[in-house]
């Protein structure tokens, strides 16, 4: 069981999030690693998104995204506005603080990635990423 795909990926994911959370705290960024995907999806979009759009991109349930969006809104990183055409929809965009934090987070993510990947040759990196892509593709079938 300890060599199963689920166990190994779970351990790696837990370790990555733990390390990233520690680095975010050290940098004074009041965001959890689990919230980073939401910020980054909004950051890289050219237009405002609905909470459902974010959930679709991240393949997460809308309720979980909604909770994180509300937290990031309270913390001043996201702006939430009602859709002009459909008042049931909330449009989400970054605040200036959110943009600033995303730029800092990008630098941290790149540094973290480099810190881990420096222990692998270029060929090993390509193979590793290729294996992860293949695992994802197999599971998505």
PDB file of C-alpha atoms in Angstrom:
ATOM      1  CA  UNK A   1       0.000   0.000   0.000  1.00  0.00           C
ATOM      2  CA  UNK A   2       2.786   2.476   0.840  1.00  0.00           C
ATOM      3  CA  UNK A   3       4.100   2.169  -2.732  1.00  0.00           C
ATOM      4  CA  UNK A   4       0.712   2.791  -4.321  1.00  0.00           C
ATOM      5  CA  UNK A   5       0.236   5.722  -6.677  1.00  0.00           C
ATOM      6  CA  UNK A   6      -2.334   7.327  -4.357  1.00  0.00           C
ATOM      7  CA  UNK A   7      -0.075   7.073  -1.313  1.00  0.00           C
ATOM      8  CA  UNK A   8       3.059   8.377  -3.063  1.00  0.00           C
ATOM      9  CA  UNK A   9       1.271  11.257  -4.799  1.00  0.00           C
ATOM     10  CA  UNK A  10      -0.512  12.100  -1.547  1.00  0.00           C
ATOM     11  CA  UNK A  11       2.806  12.275   0.326  1.00  0.00           C
ATOM     12  CA  UNK A  12       4.405  14.440  -2.334  1.00  0.00           C
ATOM     13  CA  UNK A  13       1.388  16.754  -2.497  1.00  0.00           C
ATOM     14  CA  UNK A  14       1.314  17.114   1.286  1.00  0.00           C
ATOM     15  CA  UNK A  15       5.049  17.877   1.366  1.00  0.00           C
ATOM     16  CA  UNK A  16       4.808  20.422  -1.444  1.00  0.00           C
ATOM     17  CA  UNK A  17       1.894  22.256   0.191  1.00  0.00           C
ATOM     18  CA  UNK A  18       3.571  22.209   3.609  1.00  0.00           C
ATOM     19  CA  UNK A  19       6.801  23.673   2.178  1.00  0.00           C
ATOM     20  CA  UNK A  20       4.954  26.268   0.082  1.00  0.00           C
ATOM     21  CA  UNK A  21       2.830  27.339   3.056  1.00  0.00           C
ATOM     22  CA  UNK A  22       5.999  27.797   5.138  1.00  0.00           C
ATOM     23  CA  UNK A  23       7.579  29.896   2.387  1.00  0.00           C
ATOM     24  CA  UNK A  24       4.435  32.010   2.001  1.00  0.00           C
ATOM     25  CA  UNK A  25       4.429  32.688   5.764  1.00  0.00           C
ATOM     26  CA  UNK A  26       8.147  33.504   5.682  1.00  0.00           C
ATOM     27  CA  UNK A  27       7.530  35.995   2.874  1.00  0.00           C
ATOM     28  CA  UNK A  28       4.605  37.553   4.753  1.00  0.00           C
ATOM     29  CA  UNK A  29       2.050  36.481   2.148  1.00  0.00           C
ATOM     30  CA  UNK A  30      -1.232  35.659   3.940  1.00  0.00           C
ATOM     31  CA  UNK A  31      -2.398  33.085   1.398  1.00  0.00           C
ATOM     32  CA  UNK A  32      -2.486  29.296   1.710  1.00  0.00           C
ATOM     33  CA  UNK A  33      -0.905  27.155  -0.990  1.00  0.00           C
ATOM     34  CA  UNK A  34      -4.338  25.575  -1.489  1.00  0.00           C
ATOM     35  CA  UNK A  35      -5.661  29.009  -2.539  1.00  0.00           C
ATOM     36  CA  UNK A  36      -2.892  29.689  -5.073  1.00  0.00           C
ATOM     37  CA  UNK A  37      -4.605  27.992  -8.016  1.00  0.00           C
ATOM     38  CA  UNK A  38      -7.630  30.279  -7.670  1.00  0.00           C
ATOM     39  CA  UNK A  39      -5.514  33.417  -7.610  1.00  0.00           C
ATOM     40  CA  UNK A  40      -3.391  32.241 -10.522  1.00  0.00           C
ATOM     41  CA  UNK A  41      -6.372  31.278 -12.691  1.00  0.00           C
ATOM     42  CA  UNK A  42      -7.843  34.754 -12.197  1.00  0.00           C
ATOM     43  CA  UNK A  43      -4.403  36.393 -12.663  1.00  0.00           C
ATOM     44  CA  UNK A  44      -3.785  34.748 -16.024  1.00  0.00           C
ATOM     45  CA  UNK A  45      -7.264  35.430 -17.445  1.00  0.00           C
ATOM     46  CA  UNK A  46      -7.719  38.481 -19.621  1.00  0.00           C
ATOM     47  CA  UNK A  47     -11.300  39.016 -18.462  1.00  0.00           C
ATOM     48  CA  UNK A  48     -13.282  38.658 -15.266  1.00  0.00           C
ATOM     49  CA  UNK A  49     -14.483  35.167 -14.465  1.00  0.00           C
ATOM     50  CA  UNK A  50     -17.462  33.708 -12.685  1.00  0.00           C
ATOM     51  CA  UNK A  51     -16.941  31.422  -9.728  1.00  0.00           C
ATOM     52  CA  UNK A  52     -18.260  28.617 -11.934  1.00  0.00           C
ATOM     53  CA  UNK A  53     -15.605  29.423 -14.579  1.00  0.00           C
ATOM     54  CA  UNK A  54     -12.904  29.099 -11.909  1.00  0.00           C
ATOM     55  CA  UNK A  55     -14.377  25.817 -10.676  1.00  0.00           C
ATOM     56  CA  UNK A  56     -14.463  24.483 -14.246  1.00  0.00           C
ATOM     57  CA  UNK A  57     -10.847  25.422 -14.988  1.00  0.00           C
ATOM     58  CA  UNK A  58      -9.613  23.904 -11.723  1.00  0.00           C
ATOM     59  CA  UNK A  59     -11.997  20.938 -11.943  1.00  0.00           C
ATOM     60  CA  UNK A  60     -13.211  21.593  -8.400  1.00  0.00           C
ATOM     61  CA  UNK A  61     -16.684  21.843  -6.944  1.00  0.00           C
ATOM     62  CA  UNK A  62     -18.261  25.299  -6.992  1.00  0.00           C
ATOM     63  CA  UNK A  63     -18.946  25.315  -3.237  1.00  0.00           C
ATOM     64  CA  UNK A  64     -15.282  24.829  -2.371  1.00  0.00           C
ATOM     65  CA  UNK A  65     -14.237  27.516  -4.841  1.00  0.00           C
ATOM     66  CA  UNK A  66     -16.900  29.842  -3.438  1.00  0.00           C
ATOM     67  CA  UNK A  67     -15.504  29.494   0.113  1.00  0.00           C
ATOM     68  CA  UNK A  68     -11.958  30.219  -1.029  1.00  0.00           C
ATOM     69  CA  UNK A  69     -13.093  33.138  -3.194  1.00  0.00           C
ATOM     70  CA  UNK A  70     -14.951  34.628  -0.203  1.00  0.00           C
ATOM     71  CA  UNK A  71     -11.835  34.262   1.987  1.00  0.00           C
ATOM     72  CA  UNK A  72      -9.594  35.831  -0.664  1.00  0.00           C
ATOM     73  CA  UNK A  73     -12.159  38.614  -1.060  1.00  0.00           C
ATOM     74  CA  UNK A  74     -12.183  39.283   2.723  1.00  0.00           C
ATOM     75  CA  UNK A  75      -8.376  39.356   2.650  1.00  0.00           C
ATOM     76  CA  UNK A  76      -8.480  42.015  -0.085  1.00  0.00           C
ATOM     77  CA  UNK A  77      -7.053  39.979  -2.971  1.00  0.00           C
ATOM     78  CA  UNK A  78     -10.205  39.428  -5.025  1.00  0.00           C
ATOM     79  CA  UNK A  79     -13.038  41.714  -6.042  1.00  0.00           C
ATOM     80  CA  UNK A  80     -16.512  40.185  -6.383  1.00  0.00           C
ATOM     81  CA  UNK A  81     -19.213  41.959  -8.369  1.00  0.00           C
ATOM     82  CA  UNK A  82     -22.641  40.846  -9.526  1.00  0.00           C
ATOM     83  CA  UNK A  83     -22.880  40.107 -13.222  1.00  0.00           C
ATOM     84  CA  UNK A  84     -24.752  42.936 -14.959  1.00  0.00           C
ATOM     85  CA  UNK A  85     -26.716  40.515 -17.155  1.00  0.00           C
ATOM     86  CA  UNK A  86     -27.348  37.768 -14.587  1.00  0.00           C
ATOM     87  CA  UNK A  87     -27.485  38.871 -10.954  1.00  0.00           C
ATOM     88  CA  UNK A  88     -27.174  35.231  -9.811  1.00  0.00           C
ATOM     89  CA  UNK A  89     -23.584  35.146 -11.079  1.00  0.00           C
ATOM     90  CA  UNK A  90     -20.631  36.703  -9.304  1.00  0.00           C
ATOM     91  CA  UNK A  91     -17.799  38.074 -11.413  1.00  0.00           C
ATOM     92  CA  UNK A  92     -14.355  37.681  -9.862  1.00  0.00           C
ATOM     93  CA  UNK A  93     -11.257  39.749 -10.566  1.00  0.00           C
ATOM     94  CA  UNK A  94      -8.023  40.629  -8.807  1.00  0.00           C
ATOM     95  CA  UNK A  95      -7.588  43.746  -6.727  1.00  0.00           C
ATOM     96  CA  UNK A  96      -4.283  45.651  -7.020  1.00  0.00           C
ATOM     97  CA  UNK A  97      -3.122  43.786  -3.873  1.00  0.00           C
ATOM     98  CA  UNK A  98      -4.122  40.525  -5.524  1.00  0.00           C
ATOM     99  CA  UNK A  99      -2.018  41.338  -8.600  1.00  0.00           C
ATOM    100  CA  UNK A 100       0.947  42.270  -6.420  1.00  0.00           C
ATOM    101  CA  UNK A 101       0.651  39.063  -4.378  1.00  0.00           C
ATOM    102  CA  UNK A 102       0.345  36.956  -7.548  1.00  0.00           C
ATOM    103  CA  UNK A 103       3.572  38.407  -8.884  1.00  0.00           C
ATOM    104  CA  UNK A 104       5.343  37.599  -5.624  1.00  0.00           C
ATOM    105  CA  UNK A 105       3.838  34.119  -5.566  1.00  0.00           C
ATOM    106  CA  UNK A 106       5.014  33.461  -9.130  1.00  0.00           C
ATOM    107  CA  UNK A 107       8.586  34.205  -8.081  1.00  0.00           C
ATOM    108  CA  UNK A 108       8.240  31.861  -5.083  1.00  0.00           C
ATOM    109  CA  UNK A 109       6.771  29.056  -7.187  1.00  0.00           C
ATOM    110  CA  UNK A 110       9.565  29.344  -9.753  1.00  0.00           C
ATOM    111  CA  UNK A 111      12.218  29.351  -7.011  1.00  0.00           C
ATOM    112  CA  UNK A 112      10.598  26.330  -5.319  1.00  0.00           C
ATOM    113  CA  UNK A 113      10.387  24.456  -8.614  1.00  0.00           C
ATOM    114  CA  UNK A 114      14.049  25.197  -9.346  1.00  0.00           C
ATOM    115  CA  UNK A 115      15.036  24.171  -5.822  1.00  0.00           C
ATOM    116  CA  UNK A 116      13.450  20.741  -6.296  1.00  0.00           C
ATOM    117  CA  UNK A 117      14.337  20.198  -9.936  1.00  0.00           C
ATOM    118  CA  UNK A 118      18.021  21.050  -9.501  1.00  0.00           C
ATOM    119  CA  UNK A 119      18.386  17.542  -8.090  1.00  0.00           C
ATOM    120  CA  UNK A 120      17.446  16.060 -11.478  1.00  0.00           C
ATOM    121  CA  UNK A 121      19.171  16.134 -14.846  1.00  0.00           C
ATOM    122  CA  UNK A 122      17.394  17.833 -17.724  1.00  0.00           C
ATOM    123  CA  UNK A 123      16.507  14.418 -19.146  1.00  0.00           C
ATOM    124  CA  UNK A 124      15.121  13.250 -15.770  1.00  0.00           C
ATOM    125  CA  UNK A 125      13.008  16.419 -15.510  1.00  0.00           C
ATOM    126  CA  UNK A 126      11.479  15.872 -18.938  1.00  0.00           C
ATOM    127  CA  UNK A 127      10.832  12.215 -18.161  1.00  0.00           C
ATOM    128  CA  UNK A 128       9.302  13.022 -14.768  1.00  0.00           C
ATOM    129  CA  UNK A 129       6.984  15.691 -16.162  1.00  0.00           C
ATOM    130  CA  UNK A 130       6.108  13.354 -19.031  1.00  0.00           C
ATOM    131  CA  UNK A 131       5.168  10.603 -16.578  1.00  0.00           C
ATOM    132  CA  UNK A 132       2.994  12.980 -14.569  1.00  0.00           C
ATOM    133  CA  UNK A 133       1.250  14.110 -17.759  1.00  0.00           C
ATOM    134  CA  UNK A 134       0.664  10.490 -18.777  1.00  0.00           C
ATOM    135  CA  UNK A 135      -0.735   9.559 -15.352  1.00  0.00           C
ATOM    136  CA  UNK A 136      -3.129  12.519 -15.557  1.00  0.00           C
ATOM    137  CA  UNK A 137      -4.169  11.545 -19.087  1.00  0.00           C
ATOM    138  CA  UNK A 138      -4.803   7.911 -18.096  1.00  0.00           C
ATOM    139  CA  UNK A 139      -6.890   8.952 -15.102  1.00  0.00           C
ATOM    140  CA  UNK A 140      -8.898  11.459 -17.160  1.00  0.00           C
ATOM    141  CA  UNK A 141      -9.984   8.787 -19.690  1.00  0.00           C
TER     142      UNK A 141
END
